[in-house]
């Protein structure tokens, strides 16, 4: 594709005068892949259009939410209708009740749910509640899982026997880091070790049941069940962060797919249909520990916002009533997987592809990727060049090797063929 991105470049230059790094979320600056970020003007169905009028197949879909494609008429009309009744009340509204009922019906672990405004808020609130409910201080998180930018989650693995975490952002105190213990994903032995050392002070284990934030990494057989058992045996709450996987892998998320039911679940992305929404929910007796019924404080001026609820409700109803979304998405993603695999085999190029439902990652490594350490064996530099070449071929991928791609139901089989073709051309250009 002969692409000019002059308008995006100009906007980026201007943006850097007023916005840190020119972006409102770091990954958008394309630091991991080089080049200037694209400024997006509009999106419809499977496509995004930048300010210079270039069209791209969108394989990010707003990092997950746009699972049925951009500007879907059902979501749009629900939002338009809601807007006419004012943008915000700060008081209860009927749509909050409707969406809460629907979530409890769709997500196996959720008996009661509290709406918030982002995935970060959902995870922050969930661990506060877990600590308050269990009267314990520490949490276990898995290396490579991302749970938003709450202080307790910006913690790198520590070294040494005690496995104390260290802040991986200035501004996070060592005091906070001491309460977050980290272990590798898919490693039950490390969890056992921590439980042996500090078991009676561990409030919760939190993880992405299918990780999307070190690229797509699946749980090994028995891993989620093993965590469930260890939590039950030691009075620890199991929290599934399904901000990415919720309503994407199945209407009931990864917990439905794997049949492992956590005590609490955090949600975001799809639940807002593209509006800023998150939620956390779980067992009744745990959720009733939140104010105003319980002592754990959590609140939000815009939580349960009527326009956001209208968008989320339209999205969840659509997914509930159209189960073919999931089967079709799985088939399309499998087609993409096989197409890419054939190209790499033909060219004798190292790769590992991890996939579940409509989440897929192509890792530039020949190692099996089961955790952060193996994910890091990828040739991230090659990925950066490949990413740029894919943009030239009209495909917008997540701008980092360590991200999952998200497909949308707007893609058709012939689009997948074109994306596979683009992949081959992009590789030819960069190798
Ligand atoms: N948890 C997971 C699993 C996520 O993928 C993300 C965001 N990508 C978050 C939490 C944080 O959500 P938000 O960006 O809406 O704060």
mmCIF file of C-alpha atoms in Angstrom, residues 17-356:
data_model
loop_
_atom_site.group_PDB
_atom_site.id
_atom_site.type_symbol
_atom_site.label_atom_id
_atom_site.label_comp_id
_atom_site.label_asym_id
_atom_site.label_seq_id
_atom_site.Cartn_x
_atom_site.Cartn_y
_atom_site.Cartn_z
ATOM 1 C CA UNK A 17 3.415 19.629 23.365
ATOM 2 C CA UNK A 18 0.369 19.086 25.543
ATOM 3 C CA UNK A 19 0.085 15.390 26.407
ATOM 4 C CA UNK A 20 2.897 13.323 27.997
ATOM 5 C CA UNK A 21 4.421 11.397 25.088
ATOM 6 C CA UNK A 22 1.536 12.606 22.936
ATOM 7 C CA UNK A 23 -0.772 9.806 24.074
ATOM 8 C CA UNK A 24 -3.224 9.040 26.852
ATOM 9 C CA UNK A 25 -2.060 5.442 27.279
ATOM 10 C CA UNK A 26 1.616 4.502 26.726
ATOM 11 C CA UNK A 27 1.267 1.564 24.317
ATOM 12 C CA UNK A 28 -0.363 3.874 21.774
ATOM 13 C CA UNK A 29 2.954 5.689 21.229
ATOM 14 C CA UNK A 30 4.336 2.693 19.252
ATOM 15 C CA UNK A 31 7.514 2.680 21.386
ATOM 16 C CA UNK A 32 7.833 -1.107 21.109
ATOM 17 C CA UNK A 33 7.537 -1.157 17.321
ATOM 18 C CA UNK A 34 9.006 2.175 16.207
ATOM 19 C CA UNK A 35 7.437 4.684 13.861
ATOM 20 C CA UNK A 36 4.801 7.301 14.572
ATOM 21 C CA UNK A 37 1.399 6.375 15.968
ATOM 22 C CA UNK A 38 -1.630 6.683 13.738
ATOM 23 C CA UNK A 39 -4.416 9.031 14.713
ATOM 24 C CA UNK A 40 -7.735 7.370 14.057
ATOM 25 C CA UNK A 41 -10.625 9.330 12.662
ATOM 26 C CA UNK A 42 -13.323 6.680 12.442
ATOM 27 C CA UNK A 43 -14.004 2.982 12.367
ATOM 28 C CA UNK A 44 -16.793 0.866 10.945
ATOM 29 C CA UNK A 45 -17.212 -2.901 11.016
ATOM 30 C CA UNK A 46 -13.825 -4.573 10.558
ATOM 31 C CA UNK A 47 -12.019 -1.394 9.488
ATOM 32 C CA UNK A 48 -10.319 1.598 11.088
ATOM 33 C CA UNK A 49 -9.597 4.761 9.115
ATOM 34 C CA UNK A 50 -6.763 7.117 10.044
ATOM 35 C CA UNK A 51 -6.708 10.916 9.676
ATOM 36 C CA UNK A 52 -5.017 10.554 6.277
ATOM 37 C CA UNK A 53 -7.805 8.349 4.954
ATOM 38 C CA UNK A 54 -5.913 5.037 5.063
ATOM 39 C CA UNK A 55 -8.032 1.970 5.843
ATOM 40 C CA UNK A 56 -6.830 -0.903 8.020
ATOM 41 C CA UNK A 57 -8.262 -4.230 9.115
ATOM 42 C CA UNK A 58 -8.494 -3.751 12.851
ATOM 43 C CA UNK A 59 -7.088 -6.665 14.851
ATOM 44 C CA UNK A 60 -7.009 -4.712 18.127
ATOM 45 C CA UNK A 61 -10.652 -3.734 18.309
ATOM 46 C CA UNK A 62 -9.980 -1.215 21.062
ATOM 47 C CA UNK A 63 -7.997 -3.952 22.882
ATOM 48 C CA UNK A 64 -11.039 -6.180 22.938
ATOM 49 C CA UNK A 65 -14.324 -4.347 23.385
ATOM 50 C CA UNK A 66 -15.418 -4.128 19.738
ATOM 51 C CA UNK A 67 -16.060 -7.854 19.434
ATOM 52 C CA UNK A 68 -18.979 -7.403 17.026
ATOM 53 C CA UNK A 69 -17.185 -4.728 15.006
ATOM 54 C CA UNK A 70 -17.076 -0.947 15.105
ATOM 55 C CA UNK A 71 -20.155 1.270 15.115
ATOM 56 C CA UNK A 72 -22.543 -1.650 15.409
ATOM 57 C CA UNK A 73 -26.106 -0.412 14.755
ATOM 58 C CA UNK A 74 -27.603 -2.072 17.869
ATOM 59 C CA UNK A 75 -25.082 -0.461 20.205
ATOM 60 C CA UNK A 76 -25.279 2.871 18.419
ATOM 61 C CA UNK A 77 -29.044 3.084 18.633
ATOM 62 C CA UNK A 78 -29.055 2.105 22.342
ATOM 63 C CA UNK A 79 -26.567 4.902 23.030
ATOM 64 C CA UNK A 80 -28.485 7.456 20.955
ATOM 65 C CA UNK A 81 -31.657 6.644 22.838
ATOM 66 C CA UNK A 82 -29.940 6.922 26.229
ATOM 67 C CA UNK A 83 -28.293 10.241 25.388
ATOM 68 C CA UNK A 84 -31.698 11.899 25.001
ATOM 69 C CA UNK A 85 -32.385 11.307 28.699
ATOM 70 C CA UNK A 86 -29.224 13.146 29.926
ATOM 71 C CA UNK A 87 -25.668 11.866 30.071
ATOM 72 C CA UNK A 88 -25.462 11.286 33.811
ATOM 73 C CA UNK A 89 -27.621 11.268 36.935
ATOM 74 C CA UNK A 90 -25.373 10.139 39.807
ATOM 75 C CA UNK A 91 -28.485 8.332 41.032
ATOM 76 C CA UNK A 92 -29.762 4.792 40.499
ATOM 77 C CA UNK A 93 -31.230 3.964 37.088
ATOM 78 C CA UNK A 94 -33.128 0.977 35.691
ATOM 79 C CA UNK A 95 -30.413 -0.038 33.236
ATOM 80 C CA UNK A 96 -28.012 -0.756 36.132
ATOM 81 C CA UNK A 97 -30.453 -3.334 37.443
ATOM 82 C CA UNK A 98 -30.951 -4.862 34.035
ATOM 83 C CA UNK A 99 -27.242 -5.211 33.275
ATOM 84 C CA UNK A 100 -26.450 -6.565 36.759
ATOM 85 C CA UNK A 101 -29.107 -9.231 36.328
ATOM 86 C CA UNK A 102 -27.754 -10.139 32.904
ATOM 87 C CA UNK A 103 -24.159 -10.374 34.172
ATOM 88 C CA UNK A 104 -25.164 -12.668 37.033
ATOM 89 C CA UNK A 105 -26.975 -14.831 34.507
ATOM 90 C CA UNK A 106 -24.060 -14.971 32.047
ATOM 91 C CA UNK A 107 -20.967 -15.221 34.294
ATOM 92 C CA UNK A 108 -20.988 -18.415 36.405
ATOM 93 C CA UNK A 109 -19.127 -17.043 39.458
ATOM 94 C CA UNK A 110 -21.069 -13.798 39.792
ATOM 95 C CA UNK A 111 -24.046 -13.617 42.159
ATOM 96 C CA UNK A 112 -23.727 -9.884 42.799
ATOM 97 C CA UNK A 113 -21.843 -7.274 40.820
ATOM 98 C CA UNK A 114 -20.652 -3.678 41.263
ATOM 99 C CA UNK A 115 -20.107 -1.494 38.182
ATOM 100 C CA UNK A 116 -17.037 0.753 37.925
ATOM 101 C CA UNK A 117 -15.428 2.766 35.110
ATOM 102 C CA UNK A 118 -12.400 0.735 33.998
ATOM 103 C CA UNK A 119 -10.621 -2.576 34.340
ATOM 104 C CA UNK A 120 -8.092 -0.939 36.645
ATOM 105 C CA UNK A 121 -10.820 0.152 39.022
ATOM 106 C CA UNK A 122 -12.324 -3.324 38.942
ATOM 107 C CA UNK A 123 -9.085 -5.090 39.948
ATOM 108 C CA UNK A 124 -8.118 -2.455 42.549
ATOM 109 C CA UNK A 125 -11.534 -2.759 44.155
ATOM 110 C CA UNK A 126 -11.547 -6.555 43.996
ATOM 111 C CA UNK A 127 -8.286 -6.923 45.906
ATOM 112 C CA UNK A 128 -9.328 -4.340 48.495
ATOM 113 C CA UNK A 129 -12.485 -6.346 49.019
ATOM 114 C CA UNK A 130 -10.534 -9.614 49.170
ATOM 115 C CA UNK A 131 -8.251 -8.143 51.820
ATOM 116 C CA UNK A 132 -11.140 -6.701 53.795
ATOM 117 C CA UNK A 133 -13.165 -9.894 53.604
ATOM 118 C CA UNK A 134 -10.338 -12.247 54.581
ATOM 119 C CA UNK A 135 -8.645 -9.822 56.975
ATOM 120 C CA UNK A 136 -5.327 -10.729 55.308
ATOM 121 C CA UNK A 137 -2.778 -8.488 53.578
ATOM 122 C CA UNK A 138 -0.976 -10.178 50.731
ATOM 123 C CA UNK A 139 -1.922 -11.116 47.192
ATOM 124 C CA UNK A 140 -0.289 -13.450 44.726
ATOM 125 C CA UNK A 141 -0.073 -12.362 41.093
ATOM 126 C CA UNK A 142 1.456 -14.105 38.103
ATOM 127 C CA UNK A 143 4.411 -12.621 36.190
ATOM 128 C CA UNK A 144 3.271 -11.375 32.793
ATOM 129 C CA UNK A 145 -0.372 -10.953 33.828
ATOM 130 C CA UNK A 146 -1.537 -7.334 33.695
ATOM 131 C CA UNK A 147 -4.286 -6.085 35.946
ATOM 132 C CA UNK A 148 -4.280 -2.376 35.169
ATOM 133 C CA UNK A 149 -2.167 0.330 36.752
ATOM 134 C CA UNK A 150 -3.158 0.046 40.413
ATOM 135 C CA UNK A 151 -0.106 0.307 42.700
ATOM 136 C CA UNK A 152 -0.455 -3.259 43.971
ATOM 137 C CA UNK A 153 -0.102 -4.646 40.452
ATOM 138 C CA UNK A 154 2.893 -2.628 39.268
ATOM 139 C CA UNK A 155 5.221 -5.038 40.966
ATOM 140 C CA UNK A 156 8.065 -7.030 39.479
ATOM 141 C CA UNK A 157 9.202 -10.381 40.763
ATOM 142 C CA UNK A 158 11.722 -10.081 43.561
ATOM 143 C CA UNK A 159 14.824 -12.166 43.810
ATOM 144 C CA UNK A 160 15.815 -14.320 46.738
ATOM 145 C CA UNK A 161 14.046 -16.723 48.990
ATOM 146 C CA UNK A 162 11.367 -14.473 50.422
ATOM 147 C CA UNK A 163 10.105 -13.541 46.939
ATOM 148 C CA UNK A 164 9.211 -10.021 48.000
ATOM 149 C CA UNK A 165 8.141 -7.975 45.021
ATOM 150 C CA UNK A 166 9.833 -4.774 43.939
ATOM 151 C CA UNK A 167 8.016 -1.756 42.494
ATOM 152 C CA UNK A 168 8.376 -1.631 38.720
ATOM 153 C CA UNK A 169 7.274 1.981 38.546
ATOM 154 C CA UNK A 170 8.619 4.915 40.540
ATOM 155 C CA UNK A 171 5.841 6.150 42.781
ATOM 156 C CA UNK A 172 4.889 2.686 44.002
ATOM 157 C CA UNK A 173 6.164 2.279 47.550
ATOM 158 C CA UNK A 174 8.181 -0.666 48.801
ATOM 159 C CA UNK A 175 5.485 -1.024 51.459
ATOM 160 C CA UNK A 176 2.917 -1.725 48.763
ATOM 161 C CA UNK A 177 5.308 -4.003 46.907
ATOM 162 C CA UNK A 178 5.837 -6.095 50.042
ATOM 163 C CA UNK A 179 2.198 -7.139 49.907
ATOM 164 C CA UNK A 180 2.295 -8.397 46.312
ATOM 165 C CA UNK A 181 3.972 -11.753 45.786
ATOM 166 C CA UNK A 182 4.671 -12.826 42.231
ATOM 167 C CA UNK A 183 5.143 -16.255 40.700
ATOM 168 C CA UNK A 184 5.498 -17.480 37.115
ATOM 169 C CA UNK A 185 2.286 -18.291 35.217
ATOM 170 C CA UNK A 186 1.512 -22.021 34.963
ATOM 171 C CA UNK A 187 3.745 -22.829 37.948
ATOM 172 C CA UNK A 188 1.898 -24.451 40.855
ATOM 173 C CA UNK A 189 5.094 -25.362 42.732
ATOM 174 C CA UNK A 190 5.939 -21.679 43.228
ATOM 175 C CA UNK A 191 2.440 -21.074 44.558
ATOM 176 C CA UNK A 192 2.889 -23.950 47.007
ATOM 177 C CA UNK A 193 6.167 -22.454 48.178
ATOM 178 C CA UNK A 194 4.555 -19.072 48.865
ATOM 179 C CA UNK A 195 1.612 -20.643 50.640
ATOM 180 C CA UNK A 196 4.100 -22.570 52.765
ATOM 181 C CA UNK A 197 5.901 -19.360 53.696
ATOM 182 C CA UNK A 198 3.019 -16.913 54.125
ATOM 183 C CA UNK A 199 -0.196 -18.865 53.539
ATOM 184 C CA UNK A 200 -2.146 -17.471 56.461
ATOM 185 C CA UNK A 201 -1.630 -13.904 55.286
ATOM 186 C CA UNK A 202 -2.572 -14.418 51.619
ATOM 187 C CA UNK A 203 -5.929 -12.822 50.861
ATOM 188 C CA UNK A 204 -6.169 -13.662 47.185
ATOM 189 C CA UNK A 205 -4.601 -15.158 44.116
ATOM 190 C CA UNK A 206 -5.386 -13.024 41.068
ATOM 191 C CA UNK A 207 -4.663 -13.999 37.476
ATOM 192 C CA UNK A 208 -5.828 -13.787 33.906
ATOM 193 C CA UNK A 209 -7.167 -17.340 33.468
ATOM 194 C CA UNK A 210 -6.066 -17.079 29.845
ATOM 195 C CA UNK A 211 -3.338 -14.463 29.727
ATOM 196 C CA UNK A 212 -3.492 -11.830 27.010
ATOM 197 C CA UNK A 213 -0.883 -9.418 28.294
ATOM 198 C CA UNK A 214 2.291 -11.396 27.568
ATOM 199 C CA UNK A 215 0.763 -12.381 24.282
ATOM 200 C CA UNK A 216 -1.916 -15.035 24.452
ATOM 201 C CA UNK A 217 -0.821 -17.727 26.925
ATOM 202 C CA UNK A 218 -3.109 -20.592 27.856
ATOM 203 C CA UNK A 219 -3.274 -22.292 31.238
ATOM 204 C CA UNK A 220 -1.714 -25.766 31.271
ATOM 205 C CA UNK A 221 -4.023 -28.712 31.937
ATOM 206 C CA UNK A 222 -4.951 -28.711 35.614
ATOM 207 C CA UNK A 223 -3.435 -25.308 36.383
ATOM 208 C CA UNK A 224 -6.682 -23.436 37.091
ATOM 209 C CA UNK A 225 -8.099 -26.449 38.954
ATOM 210 C CA UNK A 226 -4.857 -26.620 40.971
ATOM 211 C CA UNK A 227 -5.163 -22.978 41.970
ATOM 212 C CA UNK A 228 -8.817 -23.487 42.904
ATOM 213 C CA UNK A 229 -7.893 -26.396 45.179
ATOM 214 C CA UNK A 230 -5.058 -24.505 46.850
ATOM 215 C CA UNK A 231 -7.314 -21.524 47.506
ATOM 216 C CA UNK A 232 -10.000 -23.756 49.019
ATOM 217 C CA UNK A 233 -7.481 -25.530 51.236
ATOM 218 C CA UNK A 234 -5.937 -22.320 52.556
ATOM 219 C CA UNK A 235 -8.790 -19.817 52.915
ATOM 220 C CA UNK A 236 -7.516 -17.792 49.947
ATOM 221 C CA UNK A 237 -9.900 -16.112 47.479
ATOM 222 C CA UNK A 238 -9.396 -16.929 43.798
ATOM 223 C CA UNK A 239 -9.899 -13.924 41.536
ATOM 224 C CA UNK A 240 -10.106 -14.331 37.772
ATOM 225 C CA UNK A 241 -9.288 -11.113 35.961
ATOM 226 C CA UNK A 242 -11.536 -11.560 32.944
ATOM 227 C CA UNK A 243 -11.263 -7.954 31.741
ATOM 228 C CA UNK A 244 -9.984 -9.365 28.423
ATOM 229 C CA UNK A 245 -11.484 -12.849 28.360
ATOM 230 C CA UNK A 246 -14.912 -11.996 29.782
ATOM 231 C CA UNK A 247 -17.641 -12.244 27.101
ATOM 232 C CA UNK A 248 -14.849 -12.880 24.541
ATOM 233 C CA UNK A 249 -13.959 -16.541 24.968
ATOM 234 C CA UNK A 250 -17.577 -17.420 25.762
ATOM 235 C CA UNK A 251 -20.609 -15.556 27.164
ATOM 236 C CA UNK A 252 -19.367 -16.645 30.608
ATOM 237 C CA UNK A 253 -15.686 -16.025 29.884
ATOM 238 C CA UNK A 254 -12.737 -18.353 30.554
ATOM 239 C CA UNK A 255 -14.431 -19.718 33.683
ATOM 240 C CA UNK A 256 -17.188 -21.111 31.478
ATOM 241 C CA UNK A 257 -14.681 -22.582 29.021
ATOM 242 C CA UNK A 258 -12.543 -24.264 31.709
ATOM 243 C CA UNK A 259 -15.295 -25.012 34.229
ATOM 244 C CA UNK A 260 -13.292 -23.521 37.108
ATOM 245 C CA UNK A 261 -15.292 -21.076 39.181
ATOM 246 C CA UNK A 262 -13.411 -18.306 41.017
ATOM 247 C CA UNK A 263 -14.655 -16.517 44.126
ATOM 248 C CA UNK A 264 -14.501 -13.159 42.367
ATOM 249 C CA UNK A 265 -14.273 -11.990 38.766
ATOM 250 C CA UNK A 266 -13.194 -8.674 37.322
ATOM 251 C CA UNK A 267 -14.605 -7.453 34.020
ATOM 252 C CA UNK A 268 -14.054 -4.580 31.600
ATOM 253 C CA UNK A 269 -13.751 -3.898 27.865
ATOM 254 C CA UNK A 270 -16.670 -5.782 26.198
ATOM 255 C CA UNK A 271 -18.954 -5.132 29.181
ATOM 256 C CA UNK A 272 -19.098 -1.451 28.149
ATOM 257 C CA UNK A 273 -19.610 -2.044 24.436
ATOM 258 C CA UNK A 274 -16.800 0.498 23.862
ATOM 259 C CA UNK A 275 -17.753 2.895 26.679
ATOM 260 C CA UNK A 276 -15.543 3.196 29.804
ATOM 261 C CA UNK A 277 -16.954 0.451 32.023
ATOM 262 C CA UNK A 278 -15.563 -2.159 34.380
ATOM 263 C CA UNK A 279 -17.138 -4.395 36.992
ATOM 264 C CA UNK A 280 -16.279 -6.769 39.780
ATOM 265 C CA UNK A 281 -18.510 -9.434 41.169
ATOM 266 C CA UNK A 282 -18.625 -12.766 42.908
ATOM 267 C CA UNK A 283 -20.202 -14.692 45.705
ATOM 268 C CA UNK A 284 -23.030 -12.899 47.495
ATOM 269 C CA UNK A 285 -21.446 -13.035 50.929
ATOM 270 C CA UNK A 286 -18.223 -11.517 49.609
ATOM 271 C CA UNK A 287 -19.924 -8.781 47.585
ATOM 272 C CA UNK A 288 -22.097 -7.816 50.539
ATOM 273 C CA UNK A 289 -18.907 -6.866 52.354
ATOM 274 C CA UNK A 290 -18.794 -3.751 50.101
ATOM 275 C CA UNK A 291 -20.333 -0.436 51.198
ATOM 276 C CA UNK A 292 -23.133 0.346 51.819
ATOM 277 C CA UNK A 293 -23.978 -3.178 53.068
ATOM 278 C CA UNK A 294 -20.441 -3.859 54.274
ATOM 279 C CA UNK A 295 -17.398 -2.059 55.647
ATOM 280 C CA UNK A 296 -15.121 -2.088 52.547
ATOM 281 C CA UNK A 297 -15.373 1.309 50.859
ATOM 282 C CA UNK A 298 -15.672 1.714 47.104
ATOM 283 C CA UNK A 299 -17.621 4.343 45.143
ATOM 284 C CA UNK A 300 -17.859 6.218 41.828
ATOM 285 C CA UNK A 301 -19.504 9.455 40.638
ATOM 286 C CA UNK A 302 -19.966 8.085 37.128
ATOM 287 C CA UNK A 303 -20.325 4.391 38.024
ATOM 288 C CA UNK A 304 -23.412 2.876 36.420
ATOM 289 C CA UNK A 305 -23.568 5.828 34.044
ATOM 290 C CA UNK A 306 -26.806 5.499 32.033
ATOM 291 C CA UNK A 307 -25.221 5.922 28.588
ATOM 292 C CA UNK A 308 -22.420 3.464 29.365
ATOM 293 C CA UNK A 309 -24.948 0.993 30.796
ATOM 294 C CA UNK A 310 -27.088 1.298 27.655
ATOM 295 C CA UNK A 311 -24.070 0.460 25.466
ATOM 296 C CA UNK A 312 -23.023 -2.454 27.683
ATOM 297 C CA UNK A 313 -26.518 -3.819 27.914
ATOM 298 C CA UNK A 314 -26.974 -3.751 24.139
ATOM 299 C CA UNK A 315 -23.633 -5.541 23.737
ATOM 300 C CA UNK A 316 -24.305 -8.256 26.315
ATOM 301 C CA UNK A 317 -27.819 -8.863 25.008
ATOM 302 C CA UNK A 318 -26.445 -9.189 21.507
ATOM 303 C CA UNK A 319 -23.859 -11.749 22.632
ATOM 304 C CA UNK A 320 -26.367 -13.692 24.694
ATOM 305 C CA UNK A 321 -28.849 -13.884 21.818
ATOM 306 C CA UNK A 322 -26.329 -14.664 19.069
ATOM 307 C CA UNK A 323 -24.178 -17.600 20.163
ATOM 308 C CA UNK A 324 -22.977 -18.000 16.568
ATOM 309 C CA UNK A 325 -20.719 -14.998 17.224
ATOM 310 C CA UNK A 326 -18.463 -17.290 19.261
ATOM 311 C CA UNK A 327 -18.435 -20.258 16.897
ATOM 312 C CA UNK A 328 -17.832 -18.059 13.853
ATOM 313 C CA UNK A 329 -15.071 -16.108 15.604
ATOM 314 C CA UNK A 330 -13.379 -19.353 16.597
ATOM 315 C CA UNK A 331 -13.548 -20.652 13.022
ATOM 316 C CA UNK A 332 -12.159 -17.402 11.611
ATOM 317 C CA UNK A 333 -9.321 -17.346 14.138
ATOM 318 C CA UNK A 334 -8.474 -20.965 13.423
ATOM 319 C CA UNK A 335 -8.352 -20.138 9.709
ATOM 320 C CA UNK A 336 -5.928 -17.300 10.446
ATOM 321 C CA UNK A 337 -3.839 -19.631 12.618
ATOM 322 C CA UNK A 338 -3.590 -22.315 9.917
ATOM 323 C CA UNK A 339 -2.848 -19.760 7.188
ATOM 324 C CA UNK A 340 0.018 -18.199 9.136
ATOM 325 C CA UNK A 341 1.337 -21.592 10.184
ATOM 326 C CA UNK A 342 1.498 -22.724 6.537
ATOM 327 C CA UNK A 343 3.476 -19.627 5.555
ATOM 328 C CA UNK A 344 6.004 -20.103 8.349
ATOM 329 C CA UNK A 345 6.359 -23.820 7.596
ATOM 330 C CA UNK A 346 6.834 -23.114 3.880
ATOM 331 C CA UNK A 347 9.501 -20.502 4.609
ATOM 332 C CA UNK A 348 11.016 -22.479 7.469
ATOM 333 C CA UNK A 349 10.608 -19.579 9.909
ATOM 334 C CA UNK A 350 10.470 -20.084 13.670
ATOM 335 C CA UNK A 351 7.106 -19.370 15.264
ATOM 336 C CA UNK A 352 4.741 -20.359 18.019
ATOM 337 C CA UNK A 353 1.059 -19.579 17.730
ATOM 338 C CA UNK A 354 -1.153 -19.583 20.822
ATOM 339 C CA UNK A 355 -4.883 -19.318 20.286
ATOM 340 C CA UNK A 356 -8.170 -19.720 22.070
#
